[in-house]
């Protein structure tokens, strides 16, 4: 038995499963590494020494051979190769070098062991070797691409007796020959290394045996089990550790696990389901499956549980459970998530609130943003002045109008939209308005003050489940605009103090947008009021045209489009359509100035091109007006104004048209065909220096003349050509209808839901004055013609049924014809028109116009024109290309003359009798 134990001891000592065996193996490995390192160092040192020896040998051979005087004489001789080549081979073999090469100063070999290379250029750094030779010093290098392979090459200069350089000698030893020396030394080195390894292994074996004796023969398994049960390591961690055996009993529970699970001391060996842990946690620990960060409630803690099996990699069967307290982390995570959602909601409120400049829509957007992510019900109330666009005026009682609701509009306790609410002083709404800060009622069931406004509605809200309220005043620029109420039902957590800051932030952004919308609404209302006052409120009475119109302001605000229908003398009518580029008060005011100017110029009865010329000068003068300082910088020019002016004569059916930067008209014939007459284009008003061309159109009765601004045919989605084609199709489809019906059809076909520009549309259907209501006479230059004309005119008036005004008409035409014969120039013509009034026109070839004045007692004339002005309702002068026309208008019922005075009385009043 003792022998067996003795033989078993070495095997146990060297077994790798024992600690001593592992130490032995480790020390052997260390010794082997040291031996290998030493051998490698010695080999490298031997290699370096052999290389240095090769350098010294090659250098000494090259210097010795080069120093021979015979070499220099041979190189200067006629056949240097024949002389030197045998000598070089003898020296090479005796000196033990691989080659001995002689070459001239051009680098051409004169000798070489390989005769095929004689006469060729040497390899290597020839330039560096030549430089060294000139300095009379040897040169040594490692040549990698030599003919015999890598070699140590040394070069020495060959000099004549006078010291001049004639060539060089190169001697070399290949690296292979130098390394063979190391190979011959390697057995000695390996033998010495083996001896050292044997000595080291023996000493290591002795140390390992002593170590086994000190550990009492413990193997790896026993020492590993001791490490697994080391409590100090487990108790130092901040996580609970519970180790179960294969039978589900507790093997180890550290201090942190006892604290987290509220376990008593001395639990080793007890079953895990007997220590009072939750059944769900026990089932997980005994299931044998792996779990990662599963959350379990244990008491008032929230634990993250990880379970792993211990039988992996050959370990003992069982499981290890780690526990981590995440209660505070979960609470912080929840608060961080709430904060993130609030920030996201604030960002969305900045994007979604204030998308329009409408007060009501902005209030609705505030309610839409807050429901349901912040509140279940939101109501927004604004001061009545704010809803009307006026400056907010706070007065006693805080009377507000319900503007928007969201989330519970059907609840019986919610005021309907449009309801005027009078908050009493005891309500939180009134307190919030007074203090300017948000008010919180966390639980509506614990107080009744919030319902003092209307107890019945408050009870209805409680019955509907509303339980919490935050009311926030809407303030902008330090002024209260209204208030927002946020309500939560019993299904949502009640509001807390930290919710107030968020509610104030959201409402502050909304208040700024509401105030901007209110100010825009006020300015828009002012601009609309100004524009409405400047546009025609109705069409004047006239029989030349049947007119219908439409005016549609832009959605973004009022602009500068306008139109006019202006009756002119002689049964004529002027049609005007204009546009001032831009929107707002400036455009509307400029439009009013231009419209007034057109009216004033029209009273002068100017031709269309002259009228546009005067209008162009006016715009240029307006643009040249200069203010001082900020006024000049804020001035906006009128350049960009356009206008189309047309005059229609119902007697002849002629229509004269001119345009300044404006779209031309469209014509719809009685047969329904639509055409666009060619009206020469001219620059917009205000550019100056450009003449305006006119076009004369012959219109049959029943033709529709369509005038419009560019907003009707141009849009972001279409160009003007497409718009004109669409307008033509709409007008052609509405042909035969009344002008008003044609306007309606054109608007329905052309105008988008939200027009971006003003639109003015004017449709005029032509009429012709019947020939039976027109009388004309040629007047000879003879005063006797007056009597004949009076008689014929009187007969025509009786034919028209106007005998009541015959006497005054005869006086008027007598005076006008007499003046034309006496002061005018031929031809003289007289025309009577029976329209809404009786029109008397006398035309002559002179451009001199009469002027109304008061005659003195000594004047022989000057009283006839006064008589004409007194008897006629209106009178005036218009110029024609061939002279002038003096016209008068009289009412058909004779109401133009003063009833109490006769023409004789009027004449007598003109004489000054103060001198008698």
CSV table of N, CA and C in Angstrom, one decimal, residues 511-644:
chain,number,residue,atom,x,y,z
A,511,UNK,N,-52.7,83.9,-25.9
A,511,UNK,CA,-53.2,85.3,-25.7
A,511,UNK,C,-52.5,86.2,-26.7
A,512,UNK,N,-51.2,86.0,-26.9
A,512,UNK,CA,-50.5,86.8,-27.9
A,512,UNK,C,-51.1,86.7,-29.3
A,513,UNK,N,-51.4,85.4,-29.7
A,513,UNK,CA,-52.0,85.2,-31.0
A,513,UNK,C,-53.4,85.8,-31.0
A,514,UNK,N,-54.2,85.7,-29.9
A,514,UNK,CA,-55.5,86.3,-29.9
A,514,UNK,C,-55.4,87.8,-30.1
A,515,UNK,N,-54.5,88.4,-29.4
A,515,UNK,CA,-54.3,89.9,-29.4
A,515,UNK,C,-53.9,90.3,-30.9
A,516,UNK,N,-53.0,89.5,-31.5
A,516,UNK,CA,-52.6,89.8,-32.9
A,516,UNK,C,-53.8,89.7,-33.8
A,517,UNK,N,-54.7,88.7,-33.6
A,517,UNK,CA,-55.9,88.5,-34.4
A,517,UNK,C,-56.8,89.7,-34.1
A,518,UNK,N,-57.0,90.1,-32.9
A,518,UNK,CA,-57.9,91.2,-32.5
A,518,UNK,C,-57.4,92.5,-33.2
A,519,UNK,N,-56.1,92.7,-33.1
A,519,UNK,CA,-55.6,94.0,-33.8
A,519,UNK,C,-55.8,93.9,-35.3
A,520,UNK,N,-55.5,92.7,-35.8
A,520,UNK,CA,-55.7,92.6,-37.3
A,520,UNK,C,-57.2,92.8,-37.6
A,521,UNK,N,-58.1,92.2,-36.8
A,521,UNK,CA,-59.5,92.3,-37.1
A,521,UNK,C,-59.9,93.8,-37.0
A,522,UNK,N,-59.3,94.6,-36.0
A,522,UNK,CA,-59.7,96.0,-36.0
A,522,UNK,C,-59.2,96.7,-37.2
A,523,UNK,N,-57.9,96.5,-37.5
A,523,UNK,CA,-57.4,97.2,-38.7
A,523,UNK,C,-58.2,96.7,-40.0
A,524,UNK,N,-58.5,95.5,-40.0
A,524,UNK,CA,-59.2,95.0,-41.2
A,524,UNK,C,-60.6,95.6,-41.3
A,525,UNK,N,-61.3,95.8,-40.1
A,525,UNK,CA,-62.6,96.4,-40.1
A,525,UNK,C,-62.5,97.9,-40.5
A,526,UNK,N,-61.4,98.5,-40.0
A,526,UNK,CA,-61.2,99.9,-40.4
A,526,UNK,C,-61.0,100.0,-41.9
A,527,UNK,N,-60.1,99.1,-42.4
A,527,UNK,CA,-59.9,99.2,-43.9
A,527,UNK,C,-61.1,98.9,-44.7
A,528,UNK,N,-61.9,97.9,-44.2
A,528,UNK,CA,-63.1,97.5,-44.9
A,528,UNK,C,-64.1,98.7,-44.9
A,529,UNK,N,-64.2,99.3,-43.7
A,529,UNK,CA,-65.1,100.5,-43.6
A,529,UNK,C,-64.7,101.6,-44.5
A,530,UNK,N,-63.4,101.9,-44.6
A,530,UNK,CA,-62.9,102.9,-45.5
A,530,UNK,C,-63.1,102.5,-46.9
A,531,UNK,N,-62.9,101.2,-47.2
A,531,UNK,CA,-63.0,100.8,-48.6
A,531,UNK,C,-64.5,100.9,-49.0
A,532,UNK,N,-65.4,100.4,-48.1
A,532,UNK,CA,-66.8,100.4,-48.4
A,532,UNK,C,-67.3,101.9,-48.7
A,533,UNK,N,-66.7,102.8,-47.9
A,533,UNK,CA,-67.1,104.2,-48.0
A,533,UNK,C,-66.6,104.8,-49.3
A,534,UNK,N,-65.5,104.2,-49.8
A,534,UNK,CA,-64.9,104.8,-51.0
A,534,UNK,C,-65.5,104.1,-52.3
A,535,UNK,N,-66.0,102.9,-52.2
A,535,UNK,CA,-66.6,102.2,-53.3
A,535,UNK,C,-68.0,102.7,-53.6
A,536,UNK,N,-68.5,102.6,-54.8
A,536,UNK,CA,-69.9,103.1,-55.1
A,536,UNK,C,-70.9,102.2,-54.3
A,537,UNK,N,-71.8,102.9,-53.6
A,537,UNK,CA,-72.8,102.1,-52.9
A,537,UNK,C,-74.0,101.7,-53.8
A,538,UNK,N,-74.1,102.3,-54.9
A,538,UNK,CA,-75.2,102.0,-55.9
A,538,UNK,C,-74.8,102.5,-57.2
A,539,UNK,N,-75.6,102.1,-58.2
A,539,UNK,CA,-75.3,102.6,-59.6
A,539,UNK,C,-76.2,103.8,-59.9
A,540,UNK,N,-75.7,104.7,-60.6
A,540,UNK,CA,-76.5,105.9,-61.0
A,540,UNK,C,-77.6,105.5,-62.0
A,541,UNK,N,-78.6,106.3,-62.0
A,541,UNK,CA,-79.7,106.0,-63.0
A,541,UNK,C,-79.3,106.5,-64.4
A,542,UNK,N,-79.4,105.7,-65.4
A,542,UNK,CA,-79.1,106.0,-66.7
A,542,UNK,C,-79.8,104.9,-67.6
A,543,UNK,N,-80.0,105.3,-68.9
A,543,UNK,CA,-80.7,104.3,-69.8
A,543,UNK,C,-79.8,103.8,-70.9
A,544,UNK,N,-78.5,104.2,-70.9
A,544,UNK,CA,-77.7,103.7,-71.9
A,544,UNK,C,-77.2,102.3,-71.7
A,545,UNK,N,-77.1,101.8,-70.5
A,545,UNK,CA,-76.5,100.5,-70.2
A,545,UNK,C,-77.3,99.9,-69.1
A,546,UNK,N,-77.5,98.5,-69.2
A,546,UNK,CA,-78.0,97.7,-68.1
A,546,UNK,C,-76.8,97.1,-67.4
A,547,UNK,N,-76.5,97.6,-66.1
A,547,UNK,CA,-75.2,97.3,-65.5
A,547,UNK,C,-75.5,96.3,-64.3
A,548,UNK,N,-74.6,95.4,-64.1
A,548,UNK,CA,-74.5,94.5,-62.9
A,548,UNK,C,-73.0,94.4,-62.5
A,549,UNK,N,-72.8,94.2,-61.2
A,549,UNK,CA,-71.4,94.2,-60.7
A,549,UNK,C,-71.2,93.3,-59.5
A,550,UNK,N,-70.0,92.9,-59.3
A,550,UNK,CA,-69.6,92.1,-58.1
A,550,UNK,C,-68.3,92.6,-57.6
A,551,UNK,N,-68.2,92.8,-56.3
A,551,UNK,CA,-66.9,93.1,-55.7
A,551,UNK,C,-66.6,92.2,-54.6
A,552,UNK,N,-65.5,91.4,-54.7
A,552,UNK,CA,-65.1,90.4,-53.7
A,552,UNK,C,-63.7,90.8,-53.1
A,553,UNK,N,-63.7,91.2,-51.8
A,553,UNK,CA,-62.4,91.5,-51.2
A,553,UNK,C,-61.5,90.3,-51.0
A,554,UNK,N,-60.2,90.4,-51.0
A,554,UNK,CA,-59.3,89.3,-50.7
A,554,UNK,C,-59.5,88.8,-49.3
A,555,UNK,N,-59.2,87.5,-49.1
A,555,UNK,CA,-59.3,86.9,-47.8
A,555,UNK,C,-58.4,87.5,-46.8
A,556,UNK,N,-57.2,87.9,-47.3
A,556,UNK,CA,-56.1,88.4,-46.4
A,556,UNK,C,-56.4,89.8,-46.0
A,557,UNK,N,-57.3,90.5,-46.7
A,557,UNK,CA,-57.5,91.9,-46.3
A,557,UNK,C,-58.0,92.7,-47.5
A,558,UNK,N,-58.4,93.9,-47.2
A,558,UNK,CA,-59.0,94.8,-48.3
A,558,UNK,C,-57.8,95.2,-49.3
A,559,UNK,N,-58.2,95.5,-50.5
A,559,UNK,CA,-57.2,95.9,-51.5
A,559,UNK,C,-57.6,97.2,-52.1
A,560,UNK,N,-57.1,97.4,-53.3
A,560,UNK,CA,-57.3,98.7,-54.0
A,560,UNK,C,-58.1,98.6,-55.3
A,561,UNK,N,-58.9,97.5,-55.5
A,561,UNK,CA,-59.7,97.4,-56.7
A,561,UNK,C,-60.9,98.3,-56.6
A,562,UNK,N,-61.3,98.9,-57.7
A,562,UNK,CA,-62.5,99.7,-57.7
A,562,UNK,C,-63.2,99.7,-59.1
A,563,UNK,N,-64.4,100.2,-59.2
A,563,UNK,CA,-65.1,100.3,-60.4
A,563,UNK,C,-66.0,101.5,-60.3
A,564,UNK,N,-66.5,102.0,-61.4
A,564,UNK,CA,-67.5,103.1,-61.4
A,564,UNK,C,-68.3,103.1,-62.7
A,565,UNK,N,-69.5,103.6,-62.6
A,565,UNK,CA,-70.4,103.9,-63.7
A,565,UNK,C,-70.7,105.4,-63.6
A,566,UNK,N,-70.3,106.2,-64.6
A,566,UNK,CA,-70.4,107.7,-64.5
A,566,UNK,C,-71.3,108.1,-65.7
A,567,UNK,N,-72.5,108.6,-65.5
A,567,UNK,CA,-73.3,109.2,-66.6
A,567,UNK,C,-72.6,110.4,-67.1
A,568,UNK,N,-72.6,110.6,-68.4
A,568,UNK,CA,-72.0,111.8,-69.1
A,568,UNK,C,-73.1,112.4,-70.0
A,569,UNK,N,-72.9,113.7,-70.3
A,569,UNK,CA,-73.9,114.4,-71.1
A,569,UNK,C,-74.0,113.7,-72.5
A,570,UNK,N,-75.1,113.9,-73.1
A,570,UNK,CA,-75.3,113.4,-74.4
A,570,UNK,C,-75.7,111.9,-74.5
A,571,UNK,N,-76.4,111.4,-73.4
A,571,UNK,CA,-76.8,110.0,-73.4
A,571,UNK,C,-75.6,109.1,-73.4
A,572,UNK,N,-74.5,109.5,-72.8
A,572,UNK,CA,-73.3,108.7,-72.8
A,572,UNK,C,-73.0,108.3,-71.3
A,573,UNK,N,-72.2,107.2,-71.2
A,573,UNK,CA,-71.9,106.6,-69.9
A,573,UNK,C,-70.4,106.2,-69.9
A,574,UNK,N,-69.7,106.6,-68.8
A,574,UNK,CA,-68.3,106.2,-68.7
A,574,UNK,C,-68.2,105.0,-67.7
A,575,UNK,N,-67.5,104.0,-68.1
A,575,UNK,CA,-67.2,102.8,-67.3
A,575,UNK,C,-65.8,102.7,-66.9
A,576,UNK,N,-65.5,102.5,-65.6
A,576,UNK,CA,-64.1,102.6,-65.1
A,576,UNK,C,-63.9,101.3,-64.2
A,577,UNK,N,-62.8,100.7,-64.4
A,577,UNK,CA,-62.3,99.6,-63.6
A,577,UNK,C,-60.8,99.9,-63.3
A,578,UNK,N,-60.4,99.8,-62.0
A,578,UNK,CA,-59.0,100.1,-61.7
A,578,UNK,C,-58.5,99.2,-60.6
A,579,UNK,N,-57.2,99.2,-60.4
A,579,UNK,CA,-56.6,98.3,-59.4
A,579,UNK,C,-55.4,99.0,-58.8
A,580,UNK,N,-55.2,99.0,-57.5
A,580,UNK,CA,-54.0,99.5,-56.9
A,580,UNK,C,-53.3,98.3,-56.2
A,581,UNK,N,-52.1,98.0,-56.6
A,581,UNK,CA,-51.4,96.9,-56.1
A,581,UNK,C,-51.2,97.0,-54.6
A,582,UNK,N,-51.5,95.9,-53.9
A,582,UNK,CA,-51.3,95.8,-52.5
A,582,UNK,C,-52.6,95.7,-51.7
A,583,UNK,N,-52.5,95.6,-50.4
A,583,UNK,CA,-53.6,95.4,-49.5
A,583,UNK,C,-53.5,96.3,-48.3
A,584,UNK,N,-54.6,96.6,-47.7
A,584,UNK,CA,-54.6,97.3,-46.4
A,584,UNK,C,-55.1,98.8,-46.6
A,585,UNK,N,-54.9,99.5,-45.6
A,585,UNK,CA,-55.4,100.9,-45.6
A,585,UNK,C,-54.8,101.8,-46.7
A,586,UNK,N,-53.5,101.6,-46.9
A,586,UNK,CA,-52.8,102.4,-47.9
A,586,UNK,C,-53.4,102.2,-49.3
A,587,UNK,N,-53.7,100.9,-49.6
A,587,UNK,CA,-54.2,100.6,-50.9
A,587,UNK,C,-55.6,101.1,-51.0
A,588,UNK,N,-56.4,101.0,-50.0
A,588,UNK,CA,-57.8,101.5,-50.0
A,588,UNK,C,-57.9,103.0,-50.1
A,589,UNK,N,-57.0,103.7,-49.3
A,589,UNK,CA,-57.0,105.2,-49.4
A,589,UNK,C,-56.5,105.6,-50.8
A,590,UNK,N,-55.5,105.0,-51.4
A,590,UNK,CA,-55.1,105.4,-52.7
A,590,UNK,C,-56.2,105.1,-53.7
A,591,UNK,N,-56.9,104.0,-53.6
A,591,UNK,CA,-58.0,103.7,-54.5
A,591,UNK,C,-59.0,104.9,-54.4
A,592,UNK,N,-59.3,105.4,-53.2
A,592,UNK,CA,-60.3,106.4,-53.0
A,592,UNK,C,-59.8,107.7,-53.7
A,593,UNK,N,-58.5,108.0,-53.6
A,593,UNK,CA,-58.0,109.2,-54.3
A,593,UNK,C,-58.1,109.1,-55.8
A,594,UNK,N,-57.8,107.9,-56.3
A,594,UNK,CA,-57.8,107.8,-57.8
A,594,UNK,C,-59.3,107.8,-58.3
A,595,UNK,N,-60.2,107.2,-57.5
A,595,UNK,CA,-61.6,107.2,-57.9
A,595,UNK,C,-62.1,108.6,-57.9
A,596,UNK,N,-61.8,109.4,-56.9
A,596,UNK,CA,-62.2,110.8,-56.9
A,596,UNK,C,-61.7,111.6,-58.0
A,597,UNK,N,-60.4,111.3,-58.3
A,597,UNK,CA,-59.8,112.0,-59.5
A,597,UNK,C,-60.5,111.7,-60.8
A,598,UNK,N,-60.9,110.4,-61.0
A,598,UNK,CA,-61.5,110.0,-62.2
A,598,UNK,C,-62.9,110.7,-62.3
A,599,UNK,N,-63.6,110.8,-61.2
A,599,UNK,CA,-64.9,111.5,-61.2
A,599,UNK,C,-64.6,113.0,-61.6
A,600,UNK,N,-63.6,113.6,-61.0
A,600,UNK,CA,-63.4,115.0,-61.3
A,600,UNK,C,-63.0,115.2,-62.8
A,601,UNK,N,-62.1,114.3,-63.3
A,601,UNK,CA,-61.7,114.5,-64.7
A,601,UNK,C,-62.9,114.2,-65.6
A,602,UNK,N,-63.8,113.3,-65.2
A,602,UNK,CA,-65.0,113.0,-66.0
A,602,UNK,C,-65.9,114.2,-66.2
A,603,UNK,N,-66.0,115.0,-65.1
A,603,UNK,CA,-66.9,116.2,-65.2
A,603,UNK,C,-66.4,117.1,-66.3
A,604,UNK,N,-65.1,117.1,-66.6
A,604,UNK,CA,-64.5,117.9,-67.7
A,604,UNK,C,-64.8,117.3,-69.1
A,605,UNK,N,-65.4,116.1,-69.1
A,605,UNK,CA,-65.8,115.5,-70.3
A,605,UNK,C,-64.6,115.3,-71.3
A,606,UNK,N,-63.5,114.8,-70.7
A,606,UNK,CA,-62.3,114.7,-71.5
A,606,UNK,C,-62.3,113.4,-72.3
A,607,UNK,N,-61.7,113.3,-73.4
A,607,UNK,CA,-61.5,112.0,-74.1
A,607,UNK,C,-60.8,111.0,-73.2
A,608,UNK,N,-61.0,109.7,-73.5
A,608,UNK,CA,-60.4,108.7,-72.7
A,608,UNK,C,-58.9,108.7,-72.5
A,609,UNK,N,-58.2,109.0,-73.6
A,609,UNK,CA,-56.8,109.0,-73.5
A,609,UNK,C,-56.3,110.2,-72.7
A,610,UNK,N,-56.9,111.4,-72.9
A,610,UNK,CA,-56.5,112.5,-72.1
A,610,UNK,C,-56.8,112.3,-70.6
A,611,UNK,N,-57.9,111.7,-70.3
A,611,UNK,CA,-58.3,111.4,-68.9
A,611,UNK,C,-57.2,110.5,-68.3
A,612,UNK,N,-56.8,109.5,-69.0
A,612,UNK,CA,-55.7,108.6,-68.4
A,612,UNK,C,-54.4,109.3,-68.3
A,613,UNK,N,-54.2,110.3,-69.2
A,613,UNK,CA,-52.9,111.1,-69.1
A,613,UNK,C,-52.9,111.9,-67.9
A,614,UNK,N,-54.1,112.6,-67.6
A,614,UNK,CA,-54.2,113.4,-66.4
A,614,UNK,C,-54.1,112.5,-65.2
A,615,UNK,N,-54.6,111.3,-65.2
A,615,UNK,CA,-54.6,110.4,-64.1
A,615,UNK,C,-53.1,110.0,-63.9
A,616,UNK,N,-52.4,109.7,-64.9
A,616,UNK,CA,-51.0,109.3,-64.8
A,616,UNK,C,-50.2,110.4,-64.2
A,617,UNK,N,-50.4,111.7,-64.6
A,617,UNK,CA,-49.7,112.8,-64.0
A,617,UNK,C,-50.0,112.9,-62.5
A,618,UNK,N,-51.3,112.7,-62.1
A,618,UNK,CA,-51.6,112.7,-60.7
A,618,UNK,C,-50.9,111.7,-59.9
A,619,UNK,N,-50.8,110.5,-60.4
A,619,UNK,CA,-50.1,109.4,-59.7
A,619,UNK,C,-48.6,109.7,-59.6
A,620,UNK,N,-48.1,110.3,-60.7
A,620,UNK,CA,-46.7,110.6,-60.6
A,620,UNK,C,-46.4,111.7,-59.6
A,621,UNK,N,-47.3,112.7,-59.5
A,621,UNK,CA,-47.2,113.7,-58.5
A,621,UNK,C,-47.4,113.2,-57.1
A,622,UNK,N,-48.3,112.3,-56.9
A,622,UNK,CA,-48.4,111.7,-55.6
A,622,UNK,C,-47.2,110.9,-55.2
A,623,UNK,N,-46.6,110.2,-56.1
A,623,UNK,CA,-45.4,109.4,-55.8
A,623,UNK,C,-44.2,110.3,-55.5
A,624,UNK,N,-44.2,111.5,-56.0
A,624,UNK,CA,-43.1,112.5,-55.8
A,624,UNK,C,-43.2,113.2,-54.5
A,625,UNK,N,-44.3,113.1,-53.8
A,625,UNK,CA,-44.5,113.8,-52.6
A,625,UNK,C,-43.5,113.3,-51.6
A,626,UNK,N,-42.9,114.2,-50.8
A,626,UNK,CA,-41.8,113.9,-49.9
A,626,UNK,C,-42.2,114.3,-48.5
A,627,UNK,N,-42.0,113.4,-47.6
A,627,UNK,CA,-42.1,113.8,-46.2
A,627,UNK,C,-40.8,114.0,-45.6
A,628,UNK,N,-40.7,114.0,-44.3
A,628,UNK,CA,-39.5,114.3,-43.5
A,628,UNK,C,-39.3,113.1,-42.6
A,629,UNK,N,-38.0,112.7,-42.4
A,629,UNK,CA,-37.7,111.6,-41.4
A,629,UNK,C,-38.4,110.3,-41.7
A,630,UNK,N,-39.1,109.8,-40.7
A,630,UNK,CA,-39.8,108.6,-40.8
A,630,UNK,C,-40.9,108.6,-41.8
A,631,UNK,N,-41.6,109.7,-41.9
A,631,UNK,CA,-42.7,109.8,-42.9
A,631,UNK,C,-42.2,109.4,-44.3
A,632,UNK,N,-41.0,109.9,-44.7
A,632,UNK,CA,-40.5,109.6,-46.0
A,632,UNK,C,-40.2,108.1,-46.1
A,633,UNK,N,-39.6,107.6,-45.0
A,633,UNK,CA,-39.3,106.1,-45.1
A,633,UNK,C,-40.5,105.3,-45.1
A,634,UNK,N,-41.6,105.7,-44.5
A,634,UNK,CA,-42.8,104.9,-44.4
A,634,UNK,C,-43.7,105.1,-45.7
A,635,UNK,N,-43.3,106.0,-46.5
A,635,UNK,CA,-44.2,106.3,-47.7
A,635,UNK,C,-44.2,105.2,-48.7
A,636,UNK,N,-45.3,104.8,-49.1
A,636,UNK,CA,-45.4,103.7,-50.1
A,636,UNK,C,-45.9,104.4,-51.4
A,637,UNK,N,-45.2,104.2,-52.5
A,637,UNK,CA,-45.6,104.7,-53.8
A,637,UNK,C,-46.9,104.1,-54.3
A,638,UNK,N,-47.5,104.8,-55.3
A,638,UNK,CA,-48.7,104.3,-55.9
A,638,UNK,C,-48.4,103.5,-57.2
A,639,UNK,N,-47.1,103.5,-57.6
A,639,UNK,CA,-46.7,102.8,-58.8
A,639,UNK,C,-47.2,101.4,-58.8
A,640,UNK,N,-47.9,101.0,-59.8
A,640,UNK,CA,-48.6,99.7,-59.8
A,640,UNK,C,-50.1,99.8,-59.9
A,641,UNK,N,-50.6,101.0,-59.9
A,641,UNK,CA,-52.0,101.3,-60.2
A,641,UNK,C,-52.3,101.1,-61.6
A,642,UNK,N,-53.4,100.4,-61.9
A,642,UNK,CA,-53.9,100.2,-63.3
A,642,UNK,C,-55.3,100.7,-63.5
A,643,UNK,N,-55.7,101.0,-64.7
A,643,UNK,CA,-57.0,101.5,-64.9
A,643,UNK,C,-57.5,101.2,-66.4
A,644,UNK,N,-58.7,101.0,-66.5
A,644,UNK,CA,-59.4,100.9,-67.8
A,644,UNK,C,-60.5,101.8,-67.9
